[in-house]
Short mmCIF file of C-alpha atoms and ligand atoms in Angstrom, two decimals:
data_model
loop_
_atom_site.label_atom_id
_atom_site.label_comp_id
_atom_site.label_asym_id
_atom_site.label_seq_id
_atom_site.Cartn_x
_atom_site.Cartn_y
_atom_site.Cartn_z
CA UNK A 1 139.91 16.48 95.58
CA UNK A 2 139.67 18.22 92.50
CA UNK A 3 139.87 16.19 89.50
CA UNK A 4 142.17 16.97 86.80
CA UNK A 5 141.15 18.34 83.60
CA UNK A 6 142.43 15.10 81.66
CA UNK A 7 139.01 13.48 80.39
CA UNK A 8 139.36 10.14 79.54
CA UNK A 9 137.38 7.23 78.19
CA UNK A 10 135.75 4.51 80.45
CA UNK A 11 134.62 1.05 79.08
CA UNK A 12 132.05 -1.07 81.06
CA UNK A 13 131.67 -4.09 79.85
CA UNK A 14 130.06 -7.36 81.49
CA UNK A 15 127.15 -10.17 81.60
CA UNK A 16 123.63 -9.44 81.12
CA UNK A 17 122.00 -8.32 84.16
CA UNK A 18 125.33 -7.80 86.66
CA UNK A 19 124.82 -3.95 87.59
CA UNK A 20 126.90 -2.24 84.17
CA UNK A 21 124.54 0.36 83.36
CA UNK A 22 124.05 0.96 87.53
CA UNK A 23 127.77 1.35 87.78
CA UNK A 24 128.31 2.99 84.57
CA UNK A 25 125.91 5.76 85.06
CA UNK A 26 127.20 6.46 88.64
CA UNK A 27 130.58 6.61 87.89
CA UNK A 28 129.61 9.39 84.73
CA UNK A 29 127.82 11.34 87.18
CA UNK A 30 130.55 11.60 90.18
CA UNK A 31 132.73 12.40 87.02
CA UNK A 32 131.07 14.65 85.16
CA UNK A 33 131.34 12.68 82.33
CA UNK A 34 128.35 11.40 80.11
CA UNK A 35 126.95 8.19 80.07
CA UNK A 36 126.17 6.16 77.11
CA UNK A 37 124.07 2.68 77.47
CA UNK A 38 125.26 1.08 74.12
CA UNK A 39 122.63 -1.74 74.88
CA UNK A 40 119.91 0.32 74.74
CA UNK A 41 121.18 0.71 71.33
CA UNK A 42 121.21 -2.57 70.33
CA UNK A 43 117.28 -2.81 72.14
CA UNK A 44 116.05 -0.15 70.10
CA UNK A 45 117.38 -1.41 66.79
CA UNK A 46 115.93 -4.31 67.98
CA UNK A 47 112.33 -2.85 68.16
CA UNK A 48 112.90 -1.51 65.07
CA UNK A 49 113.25 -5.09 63.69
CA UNK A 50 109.95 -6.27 65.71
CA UNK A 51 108.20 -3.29 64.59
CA UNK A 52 108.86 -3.39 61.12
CA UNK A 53 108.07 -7.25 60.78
CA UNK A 54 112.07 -7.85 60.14
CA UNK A 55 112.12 -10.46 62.93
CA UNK A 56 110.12 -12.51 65.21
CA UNK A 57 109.30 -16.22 66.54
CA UNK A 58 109.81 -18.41 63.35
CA UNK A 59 111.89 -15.79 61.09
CA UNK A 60 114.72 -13.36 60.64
CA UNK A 61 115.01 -11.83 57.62
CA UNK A 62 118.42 -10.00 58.48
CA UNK A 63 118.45 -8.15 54.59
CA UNK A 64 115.20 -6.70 55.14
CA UNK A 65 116.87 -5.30 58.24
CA UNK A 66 119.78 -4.33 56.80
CA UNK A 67 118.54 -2.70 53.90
CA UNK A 68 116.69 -0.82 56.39
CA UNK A 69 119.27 0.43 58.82
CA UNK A 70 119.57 3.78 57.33
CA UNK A 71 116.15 4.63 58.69
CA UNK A 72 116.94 4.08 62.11
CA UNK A 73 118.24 7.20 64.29
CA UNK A 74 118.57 6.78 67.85
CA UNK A 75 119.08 9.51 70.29
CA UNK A 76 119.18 9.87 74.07
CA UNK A 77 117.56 12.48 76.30
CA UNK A 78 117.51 12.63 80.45
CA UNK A 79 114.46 12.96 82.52
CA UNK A 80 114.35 15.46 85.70
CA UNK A 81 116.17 12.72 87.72
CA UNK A 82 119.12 12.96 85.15
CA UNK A 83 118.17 9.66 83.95
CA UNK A 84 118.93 8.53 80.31
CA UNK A 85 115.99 7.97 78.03
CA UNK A 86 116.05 6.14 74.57
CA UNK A 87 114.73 7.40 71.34
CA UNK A 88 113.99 5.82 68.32
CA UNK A 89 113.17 8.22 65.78
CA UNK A 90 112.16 10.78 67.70
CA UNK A 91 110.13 8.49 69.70
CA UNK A 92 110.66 7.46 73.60
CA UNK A 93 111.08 3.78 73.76
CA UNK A 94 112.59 3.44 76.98
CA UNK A 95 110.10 1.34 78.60
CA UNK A 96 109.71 -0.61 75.39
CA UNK A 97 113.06 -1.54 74.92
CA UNK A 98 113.37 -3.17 78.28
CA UNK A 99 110.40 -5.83 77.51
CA UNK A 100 111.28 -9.44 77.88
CA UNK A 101 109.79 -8.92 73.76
CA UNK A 102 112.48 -7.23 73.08
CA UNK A 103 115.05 -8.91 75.96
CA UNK A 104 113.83 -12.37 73.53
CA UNK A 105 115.24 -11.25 70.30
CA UNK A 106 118.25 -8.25 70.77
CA UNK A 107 121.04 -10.87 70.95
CA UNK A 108 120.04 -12.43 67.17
CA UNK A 109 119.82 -8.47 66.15
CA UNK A 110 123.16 -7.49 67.89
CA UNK A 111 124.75 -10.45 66.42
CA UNK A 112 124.42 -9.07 62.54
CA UNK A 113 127.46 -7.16 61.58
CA UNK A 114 126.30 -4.63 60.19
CA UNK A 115 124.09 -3.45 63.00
CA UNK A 116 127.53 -3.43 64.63
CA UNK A 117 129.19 -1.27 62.62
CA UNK A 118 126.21 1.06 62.71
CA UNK A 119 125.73 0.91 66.26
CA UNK A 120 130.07 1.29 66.77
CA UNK A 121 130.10 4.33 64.49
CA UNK A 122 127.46 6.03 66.28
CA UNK A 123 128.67 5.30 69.36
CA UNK A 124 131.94 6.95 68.65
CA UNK A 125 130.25 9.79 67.54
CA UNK A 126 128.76 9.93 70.54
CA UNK A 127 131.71 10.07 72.76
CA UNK A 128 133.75 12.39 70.99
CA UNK A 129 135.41 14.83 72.58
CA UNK A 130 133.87 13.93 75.92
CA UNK A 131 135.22 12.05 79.04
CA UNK A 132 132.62 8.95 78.71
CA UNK A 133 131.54 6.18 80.56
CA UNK A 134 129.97 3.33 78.09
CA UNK A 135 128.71 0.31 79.21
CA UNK A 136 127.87 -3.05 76.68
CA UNK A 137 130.21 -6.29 75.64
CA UNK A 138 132.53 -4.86 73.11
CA UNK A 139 133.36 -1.63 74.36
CA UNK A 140 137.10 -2.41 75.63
CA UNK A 141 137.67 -4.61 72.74
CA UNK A 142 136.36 -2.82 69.72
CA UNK A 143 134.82 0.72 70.34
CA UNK A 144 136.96 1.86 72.41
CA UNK A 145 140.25 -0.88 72.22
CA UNK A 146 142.53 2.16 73.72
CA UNK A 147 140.21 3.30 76.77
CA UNK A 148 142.37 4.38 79.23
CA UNK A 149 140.43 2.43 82.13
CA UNK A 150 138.43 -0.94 81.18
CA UNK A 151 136.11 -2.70 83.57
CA UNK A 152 134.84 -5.83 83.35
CA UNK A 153 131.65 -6.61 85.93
CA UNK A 154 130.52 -10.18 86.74
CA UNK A 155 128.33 -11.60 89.24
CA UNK A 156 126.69 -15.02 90.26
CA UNK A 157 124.23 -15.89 88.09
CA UNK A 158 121.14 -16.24 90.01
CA UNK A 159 122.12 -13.22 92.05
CA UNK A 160 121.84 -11.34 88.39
CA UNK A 161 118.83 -13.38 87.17
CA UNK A 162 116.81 -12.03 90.65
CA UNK A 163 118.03 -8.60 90.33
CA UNK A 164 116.16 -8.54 87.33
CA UNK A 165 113.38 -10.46 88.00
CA UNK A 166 112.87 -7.60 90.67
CA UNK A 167 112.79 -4.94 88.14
CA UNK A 168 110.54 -6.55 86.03
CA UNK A 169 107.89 -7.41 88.82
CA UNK A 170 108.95 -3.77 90.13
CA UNK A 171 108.07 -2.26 86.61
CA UNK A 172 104.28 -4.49 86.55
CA UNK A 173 105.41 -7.15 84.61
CA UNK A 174 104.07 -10.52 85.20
CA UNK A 175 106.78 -12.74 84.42
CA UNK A 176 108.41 -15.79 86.54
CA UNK A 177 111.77 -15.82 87.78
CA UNK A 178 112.78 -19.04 85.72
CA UNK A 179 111.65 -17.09 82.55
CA UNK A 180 114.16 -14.32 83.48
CA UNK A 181 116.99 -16.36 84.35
CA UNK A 182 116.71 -18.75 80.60
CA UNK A 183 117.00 -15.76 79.26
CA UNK A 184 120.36 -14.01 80.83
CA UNK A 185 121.26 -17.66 80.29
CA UNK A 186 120.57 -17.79 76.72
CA UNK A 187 121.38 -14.12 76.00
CA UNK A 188 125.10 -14.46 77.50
CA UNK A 189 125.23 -17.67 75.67
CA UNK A 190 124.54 -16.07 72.16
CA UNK A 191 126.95 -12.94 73.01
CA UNK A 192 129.70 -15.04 74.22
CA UNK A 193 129.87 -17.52 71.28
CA UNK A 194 129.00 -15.03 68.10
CA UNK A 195 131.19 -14.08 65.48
CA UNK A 196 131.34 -10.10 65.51
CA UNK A 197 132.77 -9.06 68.48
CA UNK A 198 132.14 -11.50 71.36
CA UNK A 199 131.63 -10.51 74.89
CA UNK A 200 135.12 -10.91 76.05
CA UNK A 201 137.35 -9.58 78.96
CA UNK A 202 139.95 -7.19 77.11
CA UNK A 203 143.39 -8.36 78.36
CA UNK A 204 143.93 -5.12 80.29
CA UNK A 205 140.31 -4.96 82.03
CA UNK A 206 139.67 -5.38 85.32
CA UNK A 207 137.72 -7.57 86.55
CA UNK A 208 134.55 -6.60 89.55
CA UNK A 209 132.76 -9.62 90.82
CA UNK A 210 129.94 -7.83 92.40
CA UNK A 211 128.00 -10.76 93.77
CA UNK A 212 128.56 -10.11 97.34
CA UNK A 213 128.86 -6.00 96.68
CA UNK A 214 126.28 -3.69 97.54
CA UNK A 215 126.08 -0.55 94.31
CA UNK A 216 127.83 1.97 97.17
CA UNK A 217 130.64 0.01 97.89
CA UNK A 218 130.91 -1.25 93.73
CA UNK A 219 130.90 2.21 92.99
CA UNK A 220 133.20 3.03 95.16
CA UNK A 221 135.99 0.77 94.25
CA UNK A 222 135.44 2.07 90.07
CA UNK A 223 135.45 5.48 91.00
CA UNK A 224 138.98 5.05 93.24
CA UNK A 225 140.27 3.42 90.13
CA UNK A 226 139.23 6.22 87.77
CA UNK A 227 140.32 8.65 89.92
CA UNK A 228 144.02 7.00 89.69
CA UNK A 229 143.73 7.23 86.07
CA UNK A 230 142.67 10.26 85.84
CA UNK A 231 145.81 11.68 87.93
CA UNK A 232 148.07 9.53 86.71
CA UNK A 233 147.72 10.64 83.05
O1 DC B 1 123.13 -4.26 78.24
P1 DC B 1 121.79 -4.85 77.75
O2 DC B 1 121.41 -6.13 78.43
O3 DC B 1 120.70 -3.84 77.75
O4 DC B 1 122.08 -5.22 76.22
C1 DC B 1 121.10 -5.82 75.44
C2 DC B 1 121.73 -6.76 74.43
O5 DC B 1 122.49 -6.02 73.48
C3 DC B 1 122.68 -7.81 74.99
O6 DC B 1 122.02 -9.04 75.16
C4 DC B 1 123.78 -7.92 73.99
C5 DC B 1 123.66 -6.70 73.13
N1 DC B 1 124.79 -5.78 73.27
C6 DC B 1 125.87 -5.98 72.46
O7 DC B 1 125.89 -6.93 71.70
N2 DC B 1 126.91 -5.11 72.51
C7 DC B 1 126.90 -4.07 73.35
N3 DC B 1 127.93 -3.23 73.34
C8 DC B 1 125.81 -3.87 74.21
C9 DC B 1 124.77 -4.75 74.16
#
């Protein structure tokens, strides 16, 4: 089938750890659309904040942060598998920004408004004028609150919490599994119950338990109901 020229916008938004940025990136590439990973975002600002001495085990000094958000810029590349790659002023941080270090302290950084407004702005930037797949917590409810198809992914949480204790351990990390699962615990915690845009179902998501889904069959089902979108409009 051909798909229709109509490009339209596709928000992914879910738990920590439940298969988003799997989906999300699957579903941009049957499409030909691109694919953003708003949490990398978040990670890299997040880094930022480690790196600079704005944050860490006893102390967050959110001004010093804030003061310094206009020397962040954050920009993504793909390797020669097509796969995204962070960068964090001009630096590649991918691997970085997926460290438990990081993992530890991106929900405090995510939570401060006005690394949301940053992060929302250049997200939209981003996307415009492309079809787009984004995946994060806020992207049916406040980036993009008129997306013409809205996800919402869940899955058990120890099923999520070994997923990515296996790629950690894949990636050489030594880490335990309880470590891993405290902190999807804590982290969906924190981005349920902030102030600036929660992690929330938008009323007109729809909602993927994936628990018992293998990524084929997960992808399949999103893709059927972009595909109906995409005709339909
Ligand atoms: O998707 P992820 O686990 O890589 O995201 C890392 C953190 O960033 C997550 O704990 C919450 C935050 N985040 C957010 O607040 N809003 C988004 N749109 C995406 C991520």
């Amino acid at each position: 089938m051909e798909l229709s020229a109509k490009i339209i916008k596709i928000a992914v938004d879910g738990y920590s750890s439940c298969g988003k940025s799997t989906l999300a990136r699957q579903l941009a590439q049957k499409l030909g659309y691109i694919y953003i990973d708003s949490g990398a975002m978040y990670r890299a600002v997040t880094l930022f904040a480690l790196q600079n001495n704005h944050i860490g085990q006893e102390f967050f000094n959110k001004k010093g942060l804030i003061d310094n958000l206009n020397k962040i810029a954050i920009h993504f590349e793909h390797d020669n598998n097509f796969n995204p790659v962070t960068f964090l002023n001009n630096h590649n941080v991918e691997n970085e920004i997926r460290q438990i270090s990081v993992s530890s302290f991106v929900s405090e950084v995510s939570a401060v408004a006005e690394v949301r407004e940053r992060m929302v702005s250049l997200q939209r930037k981003l996307s415009e004028n492309n079809g787009v797949v984004m995946d994060g917590r806020d992207i049916g409810t406040v980036v993009f609150p008129n997306a013409e198809l809205k996800l919402f992914i869940t899955a058990d949480i120890d099923i999520r919490a070994k997923r990515r204790f296996d790629e950690l351990i894949m990636q050489n990390n030594d880490i335990d599994y309880e470590t891993v699962k405290q902190n999807l615990v804590q982290r969906d915690n924190y981005d349920k119950s902030r102030e600036t845009s929660p992690l929330r179902q938008a009323k007109d998501a729809i909602l993927i338990d994936n628990s018992n889904l293998t990524k084929t069959e997960q992808l399949s089902i999103a893709l059927k109901l972009a595909k109906k979108v995409i005709n339909e409009n």
